[in-house]
Amino acid sequence: MKAYREKLKIQCVVFSIVCVILAVFSAFGFLAEAGIVSVAPAVGNSHYQSMWRGFCSGTSFGILVLVVIGLVKSLLALRSEEKLKKYYVKEHDERMAQVVTCAQATALRVFLLLGLAAAIVGGYFSIPVGLTILGCVLFVSLTTAIFKLYYSKKF
């Protein structure tokens, strides 16, 4: 349990650093949207630029909230031996790991099939859009194949 406690301490430090980075990035986006700082994408009109700044700052703020929740859970687990044991059991639950693995595999298959359909439909409207979607599907397929080979050799 001592090794897990040390791992959790390192995780808390990493989460803290990530929180600071995300908070700065989010604040920077909000300041840019308010016109205090001048930051704009190189393309698009002012409406698109405003939408993009809002998307970036909102996304970074949403991820910040999730990281803060994880940080709080980790800190609470470090303060109590009972909570630490519960957190350890929850994190190392084999059934939940199997459920997550199966869900991710199914989601990947669905993404690949729907991605191909989206590439076909998108290609009718815009060649760059169709090729971009097809490139994403190809990238995910190749990455999956490479990791499948890697893990088949590792295990």
mmCIF file of N, CA and C in Angstrom, residues 1-138:
data_model
loop_
_atom_site.group_PDB
_atom_site.id
_atom_site.type_symbol
_atom_site.label_atom_id
_atom_site.label_comp_id
_atom_site.label_asym_id
_atom_site.label_seq_id
_atom_site.Cartn_x
_atom_site.Cartn_y
_atom_site.Cartn_z
ATOM 1 N N MET A 1 0.831 -1.196 0.000
ATOM 2 C CA MET A 1 0.000 0.000 0.000
ATOM 3 C C MET A 1 0.875 1.260 0.000
ATOM 4 N N LYS A 2 2.086 1.110 0.537
ATOM 5 C CA LYS A 2 2.992 2.262 0.566
ATOM 6 C C LYS A 2 3.383 2.689 -0.852
ATOM 7 N N ALA A 3 3.614 1.714 -1.729
ATOM 8 C CA ALA A 3 3.964 2.032 -3.119
ATOM 9 C C ALA A 3 2.796 2.730 -3.809
ATOM 10 N N TYR A 4 1.586 2.286 -3.517
ATOM 11 C CA TYR A 4 0.414 2.921 -4.119
ATOM 12 C C TYR A 4 0.244 4.346 -3.600
ATOM 13 N N ARG A 5 0.535 4.549 -2.321
ATOM 14 C CA ARG A 5 0.466 5.901 -1.744
ATOM 15 C C ARG A 5 1.446 6.834 -2.453
ATOM 16 N N GLU A 6 2.664 6.346 -2.723
ATOM 17 C CA GLU A 6 3.658 7.158 -3.431
ATOM 18 C C GLU A 6 3.208 7.455 -4.864
ATOM 19 N N LYS A 7 2.619 6.451 -5.508
ATOM 20 C CA LYS A 7 2.101 6.654 -6.862
ATOM 21 C C LYS A 7 1.008 7.719 -6.858
ATOM 22 N N LEU A 8 0.161 7.679 -5.857
ATOM 23 C CA LEU A 8 -0.926 8.656 -5.748
ATOM 24 C C LEU A 8 -0.384 10.061 -5.474
ATOM 25 N N LYS A 9 0.690 10.159 -4.703
ATOM 26 C CA LYS A 9 1.309 11.469 -4.452
ATOM 27 C C LYS A 9 1.856 12.063 -5.748
ATOM 28 N N ILE A 10 2.512 11.230 -6.543
ATOM 29 C CA ILE A 10 3.035 11.707 -7.830
ATOM 30 C C ILE A 10 1.883 12.119 -8.733
ATOM 31 N N GLN A 11 0.810 11.340 -8.721
ATOM 32 C CA GLN A 11 -0.368 11.672 -9.519
ATOM 33 C C GLN A 11 -0.943 13.019 -9.093
ATOM 34 N N CYS A 12 -0.952 13.288 -7.795
ATOM 35 C CA CYS A 12 -1.464 14.576 -7.305
ATOM 36 C C CYS A 12 -0.599 15.739 -7.791
ATOM 37 N N VAL A 13 0.715 15.544 -7.808
ATOM 38 C CA VAL A 13 1.612 16.590 -8.305
ATOM 39 C C VAL A 13 1.356 16.835 -9.790
ATOM 40 N N VAL A 14 1.222 15.761 -10.556
ATOM 41 C CA VAL A 14 0.960 15.903 -11.991
ATOM 42 C C VAL A 14 -0.396 16.580 -12.212
ATOM 43 N N PHE A 15 -1.412 16.160 -11.472
ATOM 44 C CA PHE A 15 -2.735 16.786 -11.591
ATOM 45 C C PHE A 15 -2.676 18.263 -11.242
ATOM 46 N N SER A 16 -1.889 18.618 -10.235
ATOM 47 C CA SER A 16 -1.763 20.029 -9.855
ATOM 48 C C SER A 16 -1.135 20.849 -10.971
ATOM 49 N N ILE A 17 -0.097 20.316 -11.583
ATOM 50 C CA ILE A 17 0.556 21.015 -12.696
ATOM 51 C C ILE A 17 -0.410 21.161 -13.870
ATOM 52 N N VAL A 18 -1.137 20.087 -14.175
ATOM 53 C CA VAL A 18 -2.117 20.131 -15.260
ATOM 54 C C VAL A 18 -3.213 21.153 -14.953
ATOM 55 N N CYS A 19 -3.623 21.236 -13.691
ATOM 56 C CA CYS A 19 -4.645 22.210 -13.301
ATOM 57 C C CYS A 19 -4.174 23.639 -13.553
ATOM 58 N N VAL A 20 -2.945 23.915 -13.200
ATOM 59 C CA VAL A 20 -2.404 25.266 -13.411
ATOM 60 C C VAL A 20 -2.346 25.585 -14.898
ATOM 61 N N ILE A 21 -1.856 24.643 -15.697
ATOM 62 C CA ILE A 21 -1.756 24.868 -17.139
ATOM 63 C C ILE A 21 -3.136 25.098 -17.746
ATOM 64 N N LEU A 22 -4.103 24.254 -17.380
ATOM 65 C CA LEU A 22 -5.456 24.399 -17.927
ATOM 66 C C LEU A 22 -6.123 25.687 -17.455
ATOM 67 N N ALA A 23 -5.880 26.080 -16.211
ATOM 68 C CA ALA A 23 -6.459 27.319 -15.705
ATOM 69 C C ALA A 23 -5.905 28.525 -16.461
ATOM 70 N N VAL A 24 -4.597 28.517 -16.716
ATOM 71 C CA VAL A 24 -3.979 29.610 -17.473
ATOM 72 C C VAL A 24 -4.523 29.642 -18.897
ATOM 73 N N PHE A 25 -4.598 28.487 -19.525
ATOM 74 C CA PHE A 25 -5.097 28.413 -20.890
ATOM 75 C C PHE A 25 -6.552 28.864 -20.974
ATOM 76 N N SER A 26 -7.364 28.425 -20.024
ATOM 77 C CA SER A 26 -8.771 28.812 -20.003
ATOM 78 C C SER A 26 -8.920 30.311 -19.768
ATOM 79 N N ALA A 27 -8.172 30.832 -18.816
ATOM 80 C CA ALA A 27 -8.236 32.271 -18.535
ATOM 81 C C ALA A 27 -7.768 33.077 -19.746
ATOM 82 N N PHE A 28 -6.734 32.584 -20.410
ATOM 83 C CA PHE A 28 -6.246 33.250 -21.606
ATOM 84 C C PHE A 28 -7.322 33.296 -22.681
ATOM 85 N N GLY A 29 -8.052 32.196 -22.837
ATOM 86 C CA GLY A 29 -9.146 32.157 -23.804
ATOM 87 C C GLY A 29 -10.266 33.115 -23.451
ATOM 88 N N PHE A 30 -10.616 33.157 -22.175
ATOM 89 C CA PHE A 30 -11.665 34.081 -21.736
ATOM 90 C C PHE A 30 -11.233 35.537 -21.922
ATOM 91 N N LEU A 31 -9.968 35.836 -21.612
ATOM 92 C CA LEU A 31 -9.454 37.197 -21.814
ATOM 93 C C LEU A 31 -9.426 37.563 -23.298
ATOM 94 N N ALA A 32 -9.103 36.591 -24.143
ATOM 95 C CA ALA A 32 -9.102 36.844 -25.587
ATOM 96 C C ALA A 32 -10.517 37.104 -26.075
ATOM 97 N N GLU A 33 -11.466 36.365 -25.555
ATOM 98 C CA GLU A 33 -12.861 36.553 -25.968
ATOM 99 C C GLU A 33 -13.388 37.907 -25.487
ATOM 100 N N ALA A 34 -12.908 38.363 -24.339
ATOM 101 C CA ALA A 34 -13.327 39.667 -23.812
ATOM 102 C C ALA A 34 -12.632 40.820 -24.519
ATOM 103 N N GLY A 35 -11.624 40.526 -25.329
ATOM 104 C CA GLY A 35 -10.926 41.570 -26.071
ATOM 105 C C GLY A 35 -9.748 42.160 -25.326
ATOM 106 N N ILE A 36 -9.403 41.604 -24.169
ATOM 107 C CA ILE A 36 -8.280 42.121 -23.386
ATOM 108 C C ILE A 36 -6.951 41.670 -24.001
ATOM 109 N N VAL A 37 -6.914 40.442 -24.507
ATOM 110 C CA VAL A 37 -5.736 39.888 -25.160
ATOM 111 C C VAL A 37 -6.122 39.611 -26.608
ATOM 112 N N SER A 38 -5.219 39.893 -27.530
ATOM 113 C CA SER A 38 -5.522 39.692 -28.936
ATOM 114 C C SER A 38 -5.004 38.333 -29.402
ATOM 115 N N VAL A 39 -5.936 37.373 -29.500
ATOM 116 C CA VAL A 39 -5.607 36.042 -30.000
ATOM 117 C C VAL A 39 -6.738 35.629 -30.925
ATOM 118 N N ALA A 40 -6.396 35.249 -32.139
ATOM 119 C CA ALA A 40 -7.424 34.830 -33.089
ATOM 120 C C ALA A 40 -6.831 33.807 -34.042
ATOM 121 N N PRO A 41 -7.638 32.825 -34.448
ATOM 122 C CA PRO A 41 -7.168 31.890 -35.472
ATOM 123 C C PRO A 41 -6.839 32.635 -36.763
ATOM 124 N N ALA A 42 -5.945 32.075 -37.534
ATOM 125 C CA ALA A 42 -5.501 32.731 -38.760
ATOM 126 C C ALA A 42 -6.555 32.729 -39.854
ATOM 127 N N VAL A 43 -7.554 31.868 -39.743
ATOM 128 C CA VAL A 43 -8.575 31.748 -40.787
ATOM 129 C C VAL A 43 -9.948 32.083 -40.218
ATOM 130 N N GLY A 44 -10.877 32.361 -41.117
ATOM 131 C CA GLY A 44 -12.265 32.569 -40.720
ATOM 132 C C GLY A 44 -12.590 34.003 -40.399
ATOM 133 N N ASN A 45 -13.889 34.259 -40.359
ATOM 134 C CA ASN A 45 -14.351 35.600 -40.014
ATOM 135 C C ASN A 45 -14.396 35.768 -38.491
ATOM 136 N N SER A 46 -14.863 36.901 -38.029
ATOM 137 C CA SER A 46 -14.859 37.178 -36.592
ATOM 138 C C SER A 46 -15.791 36.239 -35.832
ATOM 139 N N HIS A 47 -16.881 35.819 -36.472
ATOM 140 C CA HIS A 47 -17.789 34.882 -35.810
ATOM 141 C C HIS A 47 -17.093 33.540 -35.558
ATOM 142 N N TYR A 48 -16.395 33.029 -36.568
ATOM 143 C CA TYR A 48 -15.670 31.769 -36.414
ATOM 144 C C TYR A 48 -14.574 31.911 -35.370
ATOM 145 N N GLN A 49 -13.840 33.013 -35.402
ATOM 146 C CA GLN A 49 -12.758 33.215 -34.440
ATOM 147 C C GLN A 49 -13.292 33.256 -33.014
ATOM 148 N N SER A 50 -14.426 33.925 -32.828
ATOM 149 C CA SER A 50 -15.044 33.975 -31.510
ATOM 150 C C SER A 50 -15.497 32.590 -31.068
ATOM 151 N N MET A 51 -16.089 31.839 -31.995
ATOM 152 C CA MET A 51 -16.532 30.487 -31.679
ATOM 153 C C MET A 51 -15.345 29.610 -31.294
ATOM 154 N N TRP A 52 -14.261 29.744 -32.013
ATOM 155 C CA TRP A 52 -13.082 28.918 -31.736
ATOM 156 C C TRP A 52 -12.468 29.256 -30.383
ATOM 157 N N ARG A 53 -12.359 30.544 -30.072
ATOM 158 C CA ARG A 53 -11.827 30.921 -28.755
ATOM 159 C C ARG A 53 -12.733 30.400 -27.646
ATOM 160 N N GLY A 54 -14.032 30.502 -27.843
ATOM 161 C CA GLY A 54 -14.976 29.983 -26.847
ATOM 162 C C GLY A 54 -14.869 28.476 -26.699
ATOM 163 N N PHE A 55 -14.712 27.784 -27.823
ATOM 164 C CA PHE A 55 -14.548 26.331 -27.774
ATOM 165 C C PHE A 55 -13.292 25.951 -27.005
ATOM 166 N N CYS A 56 -12.174 26.615 -27.311
ATOM 167 C CA CYS A 56 -10.902 26.304 -26.640
ATOM 168 C C CYS A 56 -10.974 26.585 -25.141
ATOM 169 N N SER A 57 -11.505 27.739 -24.775
ATOM 170 C CA SER A 57 -11.560 28.062 -23.349
ATOM 171 C C SER A 57 -12.589 27.191 -22.630
ATOM 172 N N GLY A 58 -13.708 26.897 -23.261
ATOM 173 C CA GLY A 58 -14.715 26.043 -22.632
ATOM 174 C C GLY A 58 -14.230 24.617 -22.473
ATOM 175 N N THR A 59 -13.549 24.102 -23.479
ATOM 176 C CA THR A 59 -13.017 22.747 -23.398
ATOM 177 C C THR A 59 -11.949 22.646 -22.321
ATOM 178 N N SER A 60 -11.056 23.614 -22.291
ATOM 179 C CA SER A 60 -10.010 23.577 -21.271
ATOM 180 C C SER A 60 -10.608 23.713 -19.877
ATOM 181 N N PHE A 61 -11.666 24.516 -19.731
ATOM 182 C CA PHE A 61 -12.311 24.649 -18.429
ATOM 183 C C PHE A 61 -13.008 23.344 -18.039
ATOM 184 N N GLY A 62 -13.656 22.683 -18.992
ATOM 185 C CA GLY A 62 -14.312 21.408 -18.706
ATOM 186 C C GLY A 62 -13.321 20.343 -18.275
ATOM 187 N N ILE A 63 -12.195 20.258 -18.971
ATOM 188 C CA ILE A 63 -11.158 19.296 -18.593
ATOM 189 C C ILE A 63 -10.580 19.665 -17.234
ATOM 190 N N LEU A 64 -10.437 20.970 -16.973
ATOM 191 C CA LEU A 64 -9.954 21.433 -15.675
ATOM 192 C C LEU A 64 -10.861 20.934 -14.552
ATOM 193 N N VAL A 65 -12.158 21.017 -14.747
ATOM 194 C CA VAL A 65 -13.105 20.544 -13.733
ATOM 195 C C VAL A 65 -12.901 19.052 -13.469
ATOM 196 N N LEU A 66 -12.745 18.268 -14.535
ATOM 197 C CA LEU A 66 -12.530 16.830 -14.374
ATOM 198 C C LEU A 66 -11.219 16.531 -13.640
ATOM 199 N N VAL A 67 -10.170 17.256 -13.967
ATOM 200 C CA VAL A 67 -8.882 17.034 -13.313
ATOM 201 C C VAL A 67 -8.952 17.447 -11.844
ATOM 202 N N VAL A 68 -9.651 18.529 -11.545
ATOM 203 C CA VAL A 68 -9.806 18.961 -10.152
ATOM 204 C C VAL A 68 -10.570 17.900 -9.358
ATOM 205 N N ILE A 69 -11.605 17.319 -9.947
ATOM 206 C CA ILE A 69 -12.351 16.259 -9.269
ATOM 207 C C ILE A 69 -11.427 15.075 -8.976
ATOM 208 N N GLY A 70 -10.610 14.679 -9.959
ATOM 209 C CA GLY A 70 -9.645 13.599 -9.740
ATOM 210 C C GLY A 70 -8.629 13.946 -8.671
ATOM 211 N N LEU A 71 -8.175 15.192 -8.662
ATOM 212 C CA LEU A 71 -7.213 15.641 -7.658
ATOM 213 C C LEU A 71 -7.816 15.590 -6.260
ATOM 214 N N VAL A 72 -9.044 16.058 -6.129
ATOM 215 C CA VAL A 72 -9.709 16.048 -4.822
ATOM 216 C C VAL A 72 -9.888 14.613 -4.330
ATOM 217 N N LYS A 73 -10.317 13.714 -5.218
ATOM 218 C CA LYS A 73 -10.475 12.309 -4.825
ATOM 219 C C LYS A 73 -9.150 11.718 -4.370
ATOM 220 N N SER A 74 -8.081 12.018 -5.081
ATOM 221 C CA SER A 74 -6.768 11.493 -4.723
ATOM 222 C C SER A 74 -6.299 12.057 -3.381
ATOM 223 N N LEU A 75 -6.503 13.345 -3.186
ATOM 224 C CA LEU A 75 -6.088 13.958 -1.918
ATOM 225 C C LEU A 75 -6.884 13.411 -0.740
ATOM 226 N N LEU A 76 -8.176 13.199 -0.942
ATOM 227 C CA LEU A 76 -8.989 12.617 0.127
ATOM 228 C C LEU A 76 -8.554 11.188 0.433
ATOM 229 N N ALA A 77 -8.178 10.452 -0.604
ATOM 230 C CA ALA A 77 -7.710 9.078 -0.399
ATOM 231 C C ALA A 77 -6.388 9.059 0.372
ATOM 232 N N LEU A 78 -5.540 10.044 0.134
ATOM 233 C CA LEU A 78 -4.263 10.095 0.833
ATOM 234 C C LEU A 78 -4.420 10.438 2.312
ATOM 235 N N ARG A 79 -5.504 11.085 2.660
ATOM 236 C CA ARG A 79 -5.692 11.504 4.055
ATOM 237 C C ARG A 79 -6.252 10.404 4.953
ATOM 238 N N SER A 80 -6.869 9.413 4.367
ATOM 239 C CA SER A 80 -7.502 8.368 5.161
ATOM 240 C C SER A 80 -7.070 6.999 4.636
ATOM 241 N N GLU A 81 -6.615 6.152 5.544
ATOM 242 C CA GLU A 81 -6.182 4.804 5.152
ATOM 243 C C GLU A 81 -7.346 3.992 4.609
ATOM 244 N N GLU A 82 -8.521 4.171 5.174
ATOM 245 C CA GLU A 82 -9.708 3.449 4.711
ATOM 246 C C GLU A 82 -10.088 3.867 3.286
ATOM 247 N N LYS A 83 -10.084 5.177 3.036
ATOM 248 C CA LYS A 83 -10.402 5.667 1.687
ATOM 249 C C LYS A 83 -9.327 5.259 0.694
ATOM 250 N N LEU A 84 -8.082 5.211 1.153
ATOM 251 C CA LEU A 84 -6.988 4.796 0.284
ATOM 252 C C LEU A 84 -7.185 3.349 -0.162
ATOM 253 N N LYS A 85 -7.583 2.486 0.766
ATOM 254 C CA LYS A 85 -7.831 1.082 0.416
ATOM 255 C C LYS A 85 -8.996 0.954 -0.552
ATOM 256 N N LYS A 86 -10.070 1.719 -0.330
ATOM 257 C CA LYS A 86 -11.228 1.680 -1.231
ATOM 258 C C LYS A 86 -10.847 2.180 -2.627
ATOM 259 N N TYR A 87 -10.055 3.234 -2.677
ATOM 260 C CA TYR A 87 -9.598 3.792 -3.946
ATOM 261 C C TYR A 87 -8.714 2.797 -4.683
ATOM 262 N N TYR A 88 -7.844 2.115 -3.926
ATOM 263 C CA TYR A 88 -6.955 1.106 -4.509
ATOM 264 C C TYR A 88 -7.771 -0.045 -5.097
ATOM 265 N N VAL A 89 -8.738 -0.545 -4.332
ATOM 266 C CA VAL A 89 -9.572 -1.655 -4.797
ATOM 267 C C VAL A 89 -10.365 -1.234 -6.029
ATOM 268 N N LYS A 90 -10.905 -0.027 -6.004
ATOM 269 C CA LYS A 90 -11.678 0.459 -7.144
ATOM 270 C C LYS A 90 -10.801 0.588 -8.388
ATOM 271 N N GLU A 91 -9.588 1.073 -8.221
ATOM 272 C CA GLU A 91 -8.693 1.271 -9.359
ATOM 273 C C GLU A 91 -8.162 -0.047 -9.909
ATOM 274 N N HIS A 92 -8.049 -1.058 -9.077
ATOM 275 C CA HIS A 92 -7.492 -2.338 -9.502
ATOM 276 C C HIS A 92 -8.558 -3.427 -9.652
ATOM 277 N N ASP A 93 -9.804 -3.039 -9.795
ATOM 278 C CA ASP A 93 -10.898 -3.982 -9.973
ATOM 279 C C ASP A 93 -10.815 -4.612 -11.361
ATOM 280 N N GLU A 94 -10.605 -5.922 -11.410
ATOM 281 C CA GLU A 94 -10.416 -6.604 -12.694
ATOM 282 C C GLU A 94 -11.693 -6.618 -13.525
ATOM 283 N N ARG A 95 -12.831 -6.739 -12.875
ATOM 284 C CA ARG A 95 -14.093 -6.749 -13.619
ATOM 285 C C ARG A 95 -14.294 -5.419 -14.333
ATOM 286 N N MET A 96 -14.059 -4.339 -13.627
ATOM 287 C CA MET A 96 -14.239 -3.016 -14.231
ATOM 288 C C MET A 96 -13.234 -2.787 -15.363
ATOM 289 N N ALA A 97 -12.013 -3.283 -15.177
ATOM 290 C CA ALA A 97 -11.010 -3.162 -16.243
ATOM 291 C C ALA A 97 -11.461 -3.918 -17.488
ATOM 292 N N GLN A 98 -12.059 -5.095 -17.301
ATOM 293 C CA GLN A 98 -12.558 -5.873 -18.431
ATOM 294 C C GLN A 98 -13.723 -5.162 -19.115
ATOM 295 N N VAL A 99 -14.616 -4.565 -18.327
ATOM 296 C CA VAL A 99 -15.746 -3.818 -18.883
ATOM 297 C C VAL A 99 -15.244 -2.641 -19.708
ATOM 298 N N VAL A 100 -14.278 -1.914 -19.191
ATOM 299 C CA VAL A 100 -13.715 -0.766 -19.899
ATOM 300 C C VAL A 100 -13.040 -1.211 -21.195
ATOM 301 N N THR A 101 -12.280 -2.293 -21.146
ATOM 302 C CA THR A 101 -11.604 -2.805 -22.334
ATOM 303 C C THR A 101 -12.613 -3.204 -23.410
ATOM 304 N N CYS A 102 -13.666 -3.911 -23.010
ATOM 305 C CA CYS A 102 -14.692 -4.321 -23.983
ATOM 306 C C CYS A 102 -15.422 -3.111 -24.566
ATOM 307 N N ALA A 103 -15.715 -2.137 -23.721
ATOM 308 C CA ALA A 103 -16.401 -0.937 -24.192
ATOM 309 C C ALA A 103 -15.525 -0.163 -25.177
ATOM 310 N N GLN A 104 -14.243 -0.062 -24.888
ATOM 311 C CA GLN A 104 -13.339 0.650 -25.784
ATOM 312 C C GLN A 104 -13.192 -0.075 -27.118
ATOM 313 N N ALA A 105 -13.132 -1.402 -27.078
ATOM 314 C CA ALA A 105 -13.012 -2.167 -28.321
ATOM 315 C C ALA A 105 -14.265 -1.994 -29.180
ATOM 316 N N THR A 106 -15.420 -2.036 -28.555
ATOM 317 C CA THR A 106 -16.668 -1.851 -29.297
ATOM 318 C C THR A 106 -16.764 -0.434 -29.849
ATOM 319 N N ALA A 107 -16.387 0.552 -29.046
ATOM 320 C CA ALA A 107 -16.418 1.939 -29.507
ATOM 321 C C ALA A 107 -15.478 2.146 -30.690
ATOM 322 N N LEU A 108 -14.323 1.492 -30.663
ATOM 323 C CA LEU A 108 -13.378 1.602 -31.772
ATOM 324 C C LEU A 108 -13.975 1.032 -33.050
ATOM 325 N N ARG A 109 -14.600 -0.128 -32.946
ATOM 326 C CA ARG A 109 -15.220 -0.729 -34.133
ATOM 327 C C ARG A 109 -16.321 0.164 -34.695
ATOM 328 N N VAL A 110 -17.148 0.705 -33.801
ATOM 329 C CA VAL A 110 -18.231 1.596 -34.240
ATOM 330 C C VAL A 110 -17.650 2.840 -34.900
ATOM 331 N N PHE A 111 -16.594 3.405 -34.305
ATOM 332 C CA PHE A 111 -15.956 4.587 -34.883
ATOM 333 C C PHE A 111 -15.438 4.300 -36.284
ATOM 334 N N LEU A 112 -14.798 3.152 -36.460
ATOM 335 C CA LEU A 112 -14.250 2.824 -37.776
ATOM 336 C C LEU A 112 -15.350 2.670 -38.818
ATOM 337 N N LEU A 113 -16.429 2.001 -38.464
ATOM 338 C CA LEU A 113 -17.528 1.811 -39.420
ATOM 339 C C LEU A 113 -18.235 3.131 -39.726
ATOM 340 N N LEU A 114 -18.554 3.877 -38.684
ATOM 341 C CA LEU A 114 -19.217 5.166 -38.909
ATOM 342 C C LEU A 114 -18.282 6.168 -39.566
ATOM 343 N N GLY A 115 -16.986 6.064 -39.280
ATOM 344 C CA GLY A 115 -16.019 6.940 -39.925
ATOM 345 C C GLY A 115 -15.949 6.701 -41.423
ATOM 346 N N LEU A 116 -15.991 5.443 -41.822
ATOM 347 C CA LEU A 116 -16.002 5.144 -43.257
ATOM 348 C C LEU A 116 -17.276 5.682 -43.913
ATOM 349 N N ALA A 117 -18.408 5.502 -43.233
ATOM 350 C CA ALA A 117 -19.664 6.036 -43.766
ATOM 351 C C ALA A 117 -19.601 7.559 -43.849
ATOM 352 N N ALA A 118 -19.044 8.187 -42.837
ATOM 353 C CA ALA A 118 -18.927 9.646 -42.843
ATOM 354 C C ALA A 118 -17.982 10.115 -43.946
ATOM 355 N N ALA A 119 -16.920 9.366 -44.208
ATOM 356 C CA ALA A 119 -15.999 9.732 -45.288
ATOM 357 C C ALA A 119 -16.695 9.658 -46.640
ATOM 358 N N ILE A 120 -17.512 8.648 -46.810
ATOM 359 C CA ILE A 120 -18.245 8.520 -48.071
ATOM 360 C C ILE A 120 -19.230 9.672 -48.237
ATOM 361 N N VAL A 121 -20.009 9.947 -47.194
ATOM 362 C CA VAL A 121 -20.993 11.039 -47.271
ATOM 363 C C VAL A 121 -20.279 12.381 -47.381
ATOM 364 N N GLY A 122 -19.254 12.594 -46.577
ATOM 365 C CA GLY A 122 -18.530 13.861 -46.609
ATOM 366 C C GLY A 122 -17.851 14.108 -47.933
ATOM 367 N N GLY A 123 -17.406 13.023 -48.596
ATOM 368 C CA GLY A 123 -16.756 13.151 -49.891
ATOM 369 C C GLY A 123 -17.680 13.683 -50.967
ATOM 370 N N TYR A 124 -18.977 13.491 -50.811
ATOM 371 C CA TYR A 124 -19.933 14.035 -51.780
ATOM 372 C C TYR A 124 -20.023 15.554 -51.689
ATOM 373 N N PHE A 125 -19.787 16.082 -50.497
ATOM 374 C CA PHE A 125 -19.938 17.522 -50.296
ATOM 375 C C PHE A 125 -18.627 18.285 -50.404
ATOM 376 N N SER A 126 -17.544 17.645 -49.964
ATOM 377 C CA SER A 126 -16.254 18.325 -49.985
ATOM 378 C C SER A 126 -15.137 17.286 -50.035
ATOM 379 N N ILE A 127 -14.272 17.402 -51.005
ATOM 380 C CA ILE A 127 -13.161 16.462 -51.132
ATOM 381 C C ILE A 127 -12.229 16.541 -49.916
ATOM 382 N N PRO A 128 -11.834 17.748 -49.463
ATOM 383 C CA PRO A 128 -10.960 17.793 -48.285
ATOM 384 C C PRO A 128 -11.596 17.170 -47.035
ATOM 385 N N VAL A 129 -12.891 17.371 -46.860
ATOM 386 C CA VAL A 129 -13.563 16.796 -45.692
ATOM 387 C C VAL A 129 -13.555 15.275 -45.783
ATOM 388 N N GLY A 130 -13.917 14.740 -46.939
ATOM 389 C CA GLY A 130 -13.930 13.295 -47.120
ATOM 390 C C GLY A 130 -12.569 12.675 -46.916
ATOM 391 N N LEU A 131 -11.537 13.311 -47.472
ATOM 392 C CA LEU A 131 -10.182 12.777 -47.322
ATOM 393 C C LEU A 131 -9.672 12.913 -45.889
ATOM 394 N N THR A 132 -10.067 13.983 -45.205
ATOM 395 C CA THR A 132 -9.663 14.158 -43.807
ATOM 396 C C THR A 132 -10.269 13.065 -42.937
ATOM 397 N N ILE A 133 -11.550 12.811 -43.121
ATOM 398 C CA ILE A 133 -12.205 11.753 -42.336
ATOM 399 C C ILE A 133 -11.591 10.406 -42.667
ATOM 400 N N LEU A 134 -11.355 10.156 -43.935
ATOM 401 C CA LEU A 134 -10.734 8.901 -44.346
ATOM 402 C C LEU A 134 -9.328 8.769 -43.756
ATOM 403 N N GLY A 135 -8.595 9.866 -43.727
ATOM 404 C CA GLY A 135 -7.266 9.854 -43.103
ATOM 405 C C GLY A 135 -7.331 9.534 -41.618
ATOM 406 N N CYS A 136 -8.321 10.086 -40.944
ATOM 407 C CA CYS A 136 -8.489 9.790 -39.508
ATOM 408 C C CYS A 136 -8.803 8.316 -39.289
ATOM 409 N N VAL A 137 -9.686 7.762 -40.107
ATOM 410 C CA VAL A 137 -10.039 6.347 -40.001
ATOM 411 C C VAL A 137 -8.815 5.485 -40.286
ATOM 412 N N LEU A 138 -8.053 5.846 -41.306
ATOM 413 C CA LEU A 138 -6.845 5.099 -41.636
ATOM 414 C C LEU A 138 -5.828 5.171 -40.497
#
